[in-house]
Amino acid sequence: MKPENLRTKIFLDSGDPAETKETMAFLGFLDGQTTNPSLIAKNPETAGKKFTREELLGFYRGVVEEVSRVIPEGSVSIEVYADKHTSAEEMLRQGREMFAWIPNAHIKYPTTREGLKAAQQSVKEGMRVNMTLVFSQQQAAAVYAATRGAKRGNVFLSPFIGRLDDRGENGMDLIENILKMYQKGDGHVEVLTASVRNLHHLLAAVQLGSDILTSPLKVLREWAQAGLPAREDFYKPEALTPILYEELNLEQDWTAFDISHELTDVGVERFSADWNALLS
Ligand code: E4P
């Protein structure tokens, strides 16, 4: 059962409903699940197979429908296909379609110019969104500004801490900085710590007060085996370069922020390549 003192919502990061069931069995609860094209490509049922575009979309739909049946009260994030040429209109078209797949969907758009335009229109239409591939405080400010007016619960922001750690920057600093910046706002965006690689990440996200975190099954299992602790007082990754806080004005238009980030471009490239590799 979920510890009473735990305010962070716990999501599973997986494209496999078997893992949803397994997690429910050992953890006893799950507040949601995140998927992405690379996680769908890792689903054991795709191994050695090739699909037409329609078949692959149908497979993705089947996965999230099954997840949604296991955790009907939770949120299930579904990611649109986007490469560097995909327009906002095309992302929005996919987003609208995917949002109708299940009653508890959040649609993931990349935090790029086109992705932000799609998100802005989506929230106006009452859709729930999860802005992904976030690597900077400026991107977080742009998401806040682009989705202003949305109801709390309808907008998630996913900073990828593991991928920042991979290149020597302390990803957890970004979570801390965004939470601090959002304290000055109206609270309509929830911070979802993503790209969690180990139990230290999970516990530090809880300790910092991240609204949500998404974690691979392996780390959730370690957490359960440790008795579901909710503190990490000693997370000081000395080898990683700190990410400094920036003073930003959330009241500006989203286009005023510098949303470019090399890791976002690499991430879009990798997600689209993993998806395209499944196509015949
Ligand atoms: C979840 O929403 C993210 O897509 C996921 O956590 C990314 O994790 P990775 O950096 O390990 O691929």
mmCIF file of C-alpha atoms in Angstrom, residues 35-43 46-53 56-57 59-60 79-84 133 160 163 197 265-280:
data_model
loop_
_atom_site.group_PDB
_atom_site.id
_atom_site.type_symbol
_atom_site.label_atom_id
_atom_site.label_comp_id
_atom_site.label_asym_id
_atom_site.label_seq_id
_atom_site.Cartn_x
_atom_site.Cartn_y
_atom_site.Cartn_z
ATOM 1 C CA THR A 35 5.144 5.105 -22.322
ATOM 2 C CA ASN A 36 7.238 6.309 -25.254
ATOM 3 C CA PRO A 37 8.155 4.929 -28.698
ATOM 4 C CA SER A 38 11.419 3.382 -27.418
ATOM 5 C CA LEU A 39 9.568 1.603 -24.594
ATOM 6 C CA ILE A 40 6.992 0.265 -27.087
ATOM 7 C CA ALA A 41 9.903 -1.009 -29.189
ATOM 8 C CA LYS A 42 11.173 -2.859 -26.086
ATOM 9 C CA ASN A 43 7.836 -4.640 -25.526
ATOM 10 C CA THR A 46 7.490 -6.580 -30.919
ATOM 11 C CA ALA A 47 10.692 -8.671 -30.918
ATOM 12 C CA GLY A 48 11.712 -9.639 -34.434
ATOM 13 C CA LYS A 49 8.468 -8.251 -35.906
ATOM 14 C CA LYS A 50 7.771 -5.585 -38.518
ATOM 15 C CA PHE A 51 4.507 -3.653 -38.708
ATOM 16 C CA THR A 52 2.670 -1.370 -41.100
ATOM 17 C CA ARG A 53 2.036 2.102 -39.668
ATOM 18 C CA LEU A 56 1.964 -0.445 -35.080
ATOM 19 C CA LEU A 57 -0.467 2.224 -33.974
ATOM 20 C CA PHE A 59 -0.421 -2.378 -31.202
ATOM 21 C CA TYR A 60 0.359 0.801 -29.215
ATOM 22 C CA GLU A 79 3.478 9.789 -26.971
ATOM 23 C CA VAL A 80 2.843 11.149 -30.467
ATOM 24 C CA TYR A 81 5.250 10.303 -33.271
ATOM 25 C CA ALA A 82 7.473 13.288 -33.973
ATOM 26 C CA ASP A 83 10.651 13.752 -35.938
ATOM 27 C CA LYS A 84 12.336 17.050 -36.761
ATOM 28 C CA LEU A 133 12.220 15.694 -23.317
ATOM 29 C CA PHE A 160 14.853 13.795 -17.989
ATOM 30 C CA ARG A 163 20.141 11.747 -19.544
ATOM 31 C CA ARG A 197 17.941 5.314 -13.324
ATOM 32 C CA ASP A 265 16.868 17.151 -30.531
ATOM 33 C CA VAL A 266 18.780 13.921 -29.837
ATOM 34 C CA GLY A 267 15.753 12.565 -27.933
ATOM 35 C CA VAL A 268 13.325 13.316 -30.779
ATOM 36 C CA GLU A 269 15.745 11.635 -33.170
ATOM 37 C CA ARG A 270 16.076 8.530 -30.977
ATOM 38 C CA PHE A 271 12.325 8.107 -30.342
ATOM 39 C CA SER A 272 11.497 8.447 -34.036
ATOM 40 C CA ALA A 273 14.313 6.067 -35.051
ATOM 41 C CA ASP A 274 13.136 3.396 -32.574
ATOM 42 C CA TRP A 275 9.568 3.711 -33.884
ATOM 43 C CA ASN A 276 10.609 3.660 -37.548
ATOM 44 C CA ALA A 277 12.771 0.571 -36.970
ATOM 45 C CA LEU A 278 9.551 -1.349 -36.237
ATOM 46 C CA LEU A 279 8.003 -0.436 -39.589
ATOM 47 C CA SER A 280 8.119 -2.788 -42.559
#
